[in-house]
Short mmCIF file of C-alpha atoms in Angstrom, two decimals:
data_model
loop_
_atom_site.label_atom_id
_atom_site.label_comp_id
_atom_site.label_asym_id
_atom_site.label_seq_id
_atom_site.Cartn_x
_atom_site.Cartn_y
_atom_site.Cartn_z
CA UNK A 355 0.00 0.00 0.00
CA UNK A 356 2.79 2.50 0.80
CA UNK A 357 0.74 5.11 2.18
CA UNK A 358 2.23 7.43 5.26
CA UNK A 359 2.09 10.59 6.69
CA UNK A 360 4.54 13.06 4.94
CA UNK A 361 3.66 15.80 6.86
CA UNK A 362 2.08 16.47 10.45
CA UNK A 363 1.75 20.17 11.95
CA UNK A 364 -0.98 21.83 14.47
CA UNK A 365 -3.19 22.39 11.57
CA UNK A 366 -2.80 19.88 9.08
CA UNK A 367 -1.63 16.12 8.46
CA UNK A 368 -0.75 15.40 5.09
CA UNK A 369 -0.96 11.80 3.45
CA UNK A 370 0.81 10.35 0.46
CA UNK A 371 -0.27 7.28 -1.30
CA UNK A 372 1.06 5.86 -4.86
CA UNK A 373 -1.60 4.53 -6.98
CA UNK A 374 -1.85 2.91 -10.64
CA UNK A 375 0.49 1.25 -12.48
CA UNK A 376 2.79 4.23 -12.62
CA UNK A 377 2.52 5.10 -9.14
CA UNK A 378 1.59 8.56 -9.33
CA UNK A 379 1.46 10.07 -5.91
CA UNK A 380 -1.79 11.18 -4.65
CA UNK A 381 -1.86 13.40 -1.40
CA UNK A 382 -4.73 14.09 1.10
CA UNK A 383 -4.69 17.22 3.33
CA UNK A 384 -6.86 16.47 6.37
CA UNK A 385 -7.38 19.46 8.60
CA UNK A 386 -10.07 20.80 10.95
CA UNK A 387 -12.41 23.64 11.09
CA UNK A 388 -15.36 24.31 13.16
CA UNK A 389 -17.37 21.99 11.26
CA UNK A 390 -15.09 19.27 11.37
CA UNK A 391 -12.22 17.29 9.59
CA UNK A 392 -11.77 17.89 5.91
CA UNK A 393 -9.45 16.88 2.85
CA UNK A 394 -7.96 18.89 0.10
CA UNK A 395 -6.95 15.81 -2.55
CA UNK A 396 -3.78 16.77 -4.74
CA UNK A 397 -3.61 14.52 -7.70
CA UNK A 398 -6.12 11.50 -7.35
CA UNK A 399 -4.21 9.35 -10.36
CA UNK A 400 -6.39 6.04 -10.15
CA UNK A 401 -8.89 4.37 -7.93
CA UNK A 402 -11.42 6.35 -5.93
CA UNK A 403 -12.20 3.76 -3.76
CA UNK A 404 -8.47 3.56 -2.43
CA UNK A 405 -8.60 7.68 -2.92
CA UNK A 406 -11.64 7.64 -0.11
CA UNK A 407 -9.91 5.80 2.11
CA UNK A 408 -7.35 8.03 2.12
CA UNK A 409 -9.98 10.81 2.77
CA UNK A 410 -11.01 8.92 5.81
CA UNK A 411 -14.39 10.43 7.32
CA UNK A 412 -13.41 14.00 6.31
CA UNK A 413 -15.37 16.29 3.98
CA UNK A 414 -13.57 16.57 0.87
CA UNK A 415 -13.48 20.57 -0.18
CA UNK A 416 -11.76 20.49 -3.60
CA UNK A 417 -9.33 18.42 -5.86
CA UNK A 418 -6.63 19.97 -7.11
CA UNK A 419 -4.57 18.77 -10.25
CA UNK A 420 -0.94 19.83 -11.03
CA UNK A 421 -1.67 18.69 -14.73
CA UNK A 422 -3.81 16.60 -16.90
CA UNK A 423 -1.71 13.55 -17.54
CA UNK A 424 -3.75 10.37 -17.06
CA UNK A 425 -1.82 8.94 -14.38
CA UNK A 426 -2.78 12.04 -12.06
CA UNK A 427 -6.87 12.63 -12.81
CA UNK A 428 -8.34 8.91 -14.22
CA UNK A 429 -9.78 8.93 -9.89
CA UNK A 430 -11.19 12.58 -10.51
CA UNK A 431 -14.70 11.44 -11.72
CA UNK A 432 -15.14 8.96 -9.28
CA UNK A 433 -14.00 11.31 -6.56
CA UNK A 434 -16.19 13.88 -7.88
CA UNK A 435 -18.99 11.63 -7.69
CA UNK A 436 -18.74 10.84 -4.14
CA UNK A 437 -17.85 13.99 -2.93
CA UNK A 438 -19.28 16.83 -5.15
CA UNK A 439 -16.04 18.66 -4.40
CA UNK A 440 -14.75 21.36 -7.04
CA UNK A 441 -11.86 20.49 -9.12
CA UNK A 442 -8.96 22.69 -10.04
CA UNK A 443 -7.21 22.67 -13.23
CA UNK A 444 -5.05 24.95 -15.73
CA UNK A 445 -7.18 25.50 -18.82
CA UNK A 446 -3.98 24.71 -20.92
CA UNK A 447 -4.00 21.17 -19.87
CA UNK A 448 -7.83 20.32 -20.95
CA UNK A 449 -6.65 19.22 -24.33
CA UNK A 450 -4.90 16.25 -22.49
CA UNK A 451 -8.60 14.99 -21.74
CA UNK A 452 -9.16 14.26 -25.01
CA UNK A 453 -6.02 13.52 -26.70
CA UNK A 454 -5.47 10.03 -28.37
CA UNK A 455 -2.97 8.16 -27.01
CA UNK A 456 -1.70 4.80 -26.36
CA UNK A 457 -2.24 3.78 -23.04
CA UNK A 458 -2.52 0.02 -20.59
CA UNK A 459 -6.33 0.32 -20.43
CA UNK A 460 -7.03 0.78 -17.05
CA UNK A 461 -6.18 4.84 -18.00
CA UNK A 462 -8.78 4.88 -20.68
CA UNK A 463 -11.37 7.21 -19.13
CA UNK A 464 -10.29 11.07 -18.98
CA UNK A 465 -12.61 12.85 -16.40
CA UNK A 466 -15.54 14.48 -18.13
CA UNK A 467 -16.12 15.95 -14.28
CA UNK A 468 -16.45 20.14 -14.68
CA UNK A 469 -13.28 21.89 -13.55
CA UNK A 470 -12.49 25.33 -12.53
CA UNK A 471 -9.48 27.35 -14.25
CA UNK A 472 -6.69 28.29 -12.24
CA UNK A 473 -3.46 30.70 -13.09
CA UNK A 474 -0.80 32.19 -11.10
CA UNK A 475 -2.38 33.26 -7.82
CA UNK A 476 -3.48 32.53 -3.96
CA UNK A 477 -5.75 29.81 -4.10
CA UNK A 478 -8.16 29.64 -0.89
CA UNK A 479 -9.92 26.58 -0.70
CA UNK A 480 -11.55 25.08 2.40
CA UNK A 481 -10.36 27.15 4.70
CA UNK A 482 -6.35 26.29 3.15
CA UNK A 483 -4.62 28.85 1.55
CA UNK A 484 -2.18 27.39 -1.76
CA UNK A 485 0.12 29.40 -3.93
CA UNK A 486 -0.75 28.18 -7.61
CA UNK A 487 2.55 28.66 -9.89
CA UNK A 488 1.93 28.62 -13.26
CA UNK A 489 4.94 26.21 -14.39
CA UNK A 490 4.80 25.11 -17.69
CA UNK A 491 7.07 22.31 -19.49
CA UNK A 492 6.24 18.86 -18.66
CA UNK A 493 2.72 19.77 -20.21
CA UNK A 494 1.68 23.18 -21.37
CA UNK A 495 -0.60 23.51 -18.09
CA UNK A 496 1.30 22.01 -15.32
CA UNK A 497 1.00 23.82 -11.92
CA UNK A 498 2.43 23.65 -8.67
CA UNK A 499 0.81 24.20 -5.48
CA UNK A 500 2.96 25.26 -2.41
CA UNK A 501 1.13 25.28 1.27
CA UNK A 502 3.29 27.03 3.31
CA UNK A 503 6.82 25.30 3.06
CA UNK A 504 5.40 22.52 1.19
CA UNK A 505 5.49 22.34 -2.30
CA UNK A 506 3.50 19.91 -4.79
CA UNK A 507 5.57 19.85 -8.01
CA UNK A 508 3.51 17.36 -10.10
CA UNK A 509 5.94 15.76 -12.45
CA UNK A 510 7.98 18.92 -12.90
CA UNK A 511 10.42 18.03 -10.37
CA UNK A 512 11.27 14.83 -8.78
CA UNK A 513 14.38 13.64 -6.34
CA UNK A 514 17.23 13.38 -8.70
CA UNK A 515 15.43 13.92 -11.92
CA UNK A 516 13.21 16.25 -13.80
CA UNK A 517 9.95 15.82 -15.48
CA UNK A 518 10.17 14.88 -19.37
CA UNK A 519 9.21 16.92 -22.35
CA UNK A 520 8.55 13.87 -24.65
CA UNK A 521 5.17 13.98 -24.39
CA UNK A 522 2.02 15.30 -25.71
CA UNK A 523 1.95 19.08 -25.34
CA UNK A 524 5.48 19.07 -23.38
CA UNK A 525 8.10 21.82 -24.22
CA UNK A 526 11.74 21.62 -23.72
CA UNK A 527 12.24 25.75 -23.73
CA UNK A 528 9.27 26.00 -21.45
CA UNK A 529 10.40 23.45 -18.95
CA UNK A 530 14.01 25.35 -19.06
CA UNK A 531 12.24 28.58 -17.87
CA UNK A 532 10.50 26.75 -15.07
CA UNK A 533 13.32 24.79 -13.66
CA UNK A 534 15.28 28.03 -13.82
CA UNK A 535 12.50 29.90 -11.49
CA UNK A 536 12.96 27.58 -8.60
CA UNK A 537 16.92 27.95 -8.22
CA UNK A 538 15.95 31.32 -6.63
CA UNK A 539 12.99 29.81 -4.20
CA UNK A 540 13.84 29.09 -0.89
CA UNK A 541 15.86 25.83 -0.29
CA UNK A 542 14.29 24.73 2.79
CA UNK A 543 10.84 24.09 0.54
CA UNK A 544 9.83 20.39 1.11
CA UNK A 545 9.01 18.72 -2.30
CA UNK A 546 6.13 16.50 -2.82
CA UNK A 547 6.42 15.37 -6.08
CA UNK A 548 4.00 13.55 -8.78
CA UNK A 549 6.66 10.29 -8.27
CA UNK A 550 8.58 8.63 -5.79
CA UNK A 551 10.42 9.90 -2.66
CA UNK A 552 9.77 13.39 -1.18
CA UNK A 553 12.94 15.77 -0.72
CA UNK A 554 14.01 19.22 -0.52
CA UNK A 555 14.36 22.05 -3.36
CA UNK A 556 18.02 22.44 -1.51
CA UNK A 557 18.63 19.00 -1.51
CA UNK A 558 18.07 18.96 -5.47
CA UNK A 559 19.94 22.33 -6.47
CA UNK A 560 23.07 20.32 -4.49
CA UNK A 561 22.69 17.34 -6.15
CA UNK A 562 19.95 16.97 -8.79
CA UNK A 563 22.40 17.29 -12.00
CA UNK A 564 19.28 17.17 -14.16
CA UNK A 565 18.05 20.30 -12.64
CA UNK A 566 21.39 21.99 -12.50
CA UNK A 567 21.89 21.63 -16.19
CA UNK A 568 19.31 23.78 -16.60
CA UNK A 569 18.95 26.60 -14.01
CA UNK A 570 22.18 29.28 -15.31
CA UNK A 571 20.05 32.04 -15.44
CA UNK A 572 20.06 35.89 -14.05
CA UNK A 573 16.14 35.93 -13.94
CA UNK A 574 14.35 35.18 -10.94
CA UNK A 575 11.33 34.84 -12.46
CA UNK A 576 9.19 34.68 -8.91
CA UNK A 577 6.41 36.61 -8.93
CA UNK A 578 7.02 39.58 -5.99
#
């Protein structure tokens, strides 16, 4: 199963679980308000079912996508179903919902759930406040979400690698300005990425040579 807590503070726990065949990390944000315990889901790749019990008994307020990729939203529909929650989404990724591709076919549904558009801004949702940043590369509408000093990276950034433009809608310039961005963000920023092991954005400026290769750059490109 994998799953464990990532993350615990006074106002949040949050949960990581791999799911599918390409073990796409999902993460659920349970945290309290007057009413009770709720979730904020980040990426629900595959199987709603094992999704839920992630959730627990908590009211799920929104899902949030970093992009479209079918390995990170086939569980969106089925989560949607059960929980009526809004979903979050760049705009730039929709044409991943329809796009032919091969694929093993337990990732033959796209979600045909609605979505709201996000761009580069504070996201309050639930009672949880996310930065979105618009980071473009991997696909054309990747995002990352950062809660505090945790940040979501999708499959832009991983421990010791990078996300891969060979893909539909990918783009090796884009990806360049995007890895470039973070070598000015603050190291101590806990990355939870879209694969594998969590780390930290110092960790991988020391000794991610992927992402080195790529961040040589005078622009901060950080929104002030």
């Amino acid at each position: 199963m994998n799953r464990e807590v990532v993350a615990y503070t006074e106002c949040y726990r949050i949960i990581k679980q791999p799911l599918g065949l390409y073990k796409a990390n999902c993460y659920v944000i349970i945290y309290k308000d007057v009413e009770g315990e709720k979730a904020v889901v980040i990426d629900p790749g595959l199987h709603a079912k094992q999704v839920m019990d992630m959730v627990g008994k908590a009211k799920v307020t929104a899902i949030l996508l970093t992009h479209g990729h079918c390995d990170h939203v086939c569980a969106v529909d089925g989560v949607y179903a059960m929980t009526k929650a809004p979903v979050y989404m760049h705009a730039s990724d929709e044409e991943l919902l329809h796009a032919k591709r091969r694929m093993p076919s337990s990732y033959k549904g796209m979600f045909t759930a609605p979505f709201i558009t996000i761009s580069e801004s504070i996201l309050d949702v639930g009672g949880l406040s996310f930065y979105v940043y618009e980071m473009p590369g991997h696909s054309r509408g990747s995002v990352m979400f950062q809660l505090e000093g945790y940040l979501f990276t999708g499959d832009t950034l991983f421990k010791d690698s990078i996300g891969t433009t060979k893909n539909y809608n990918g783009d090796e310039q884009s990806l360049t300005q995007t890895l470039r961005r973070l070598s000015f963000w603050d190291p101590s920023l806990i990355i939870l990425p879209g694969h594998a092991e969590i780390t930290t954005l110092g960790r991988e400026l020391l000794y991610n040579e992927k992402l080195k290769s790529y961040i040589n750059t005078s622009d901060t490109g950080r929104p002030s």
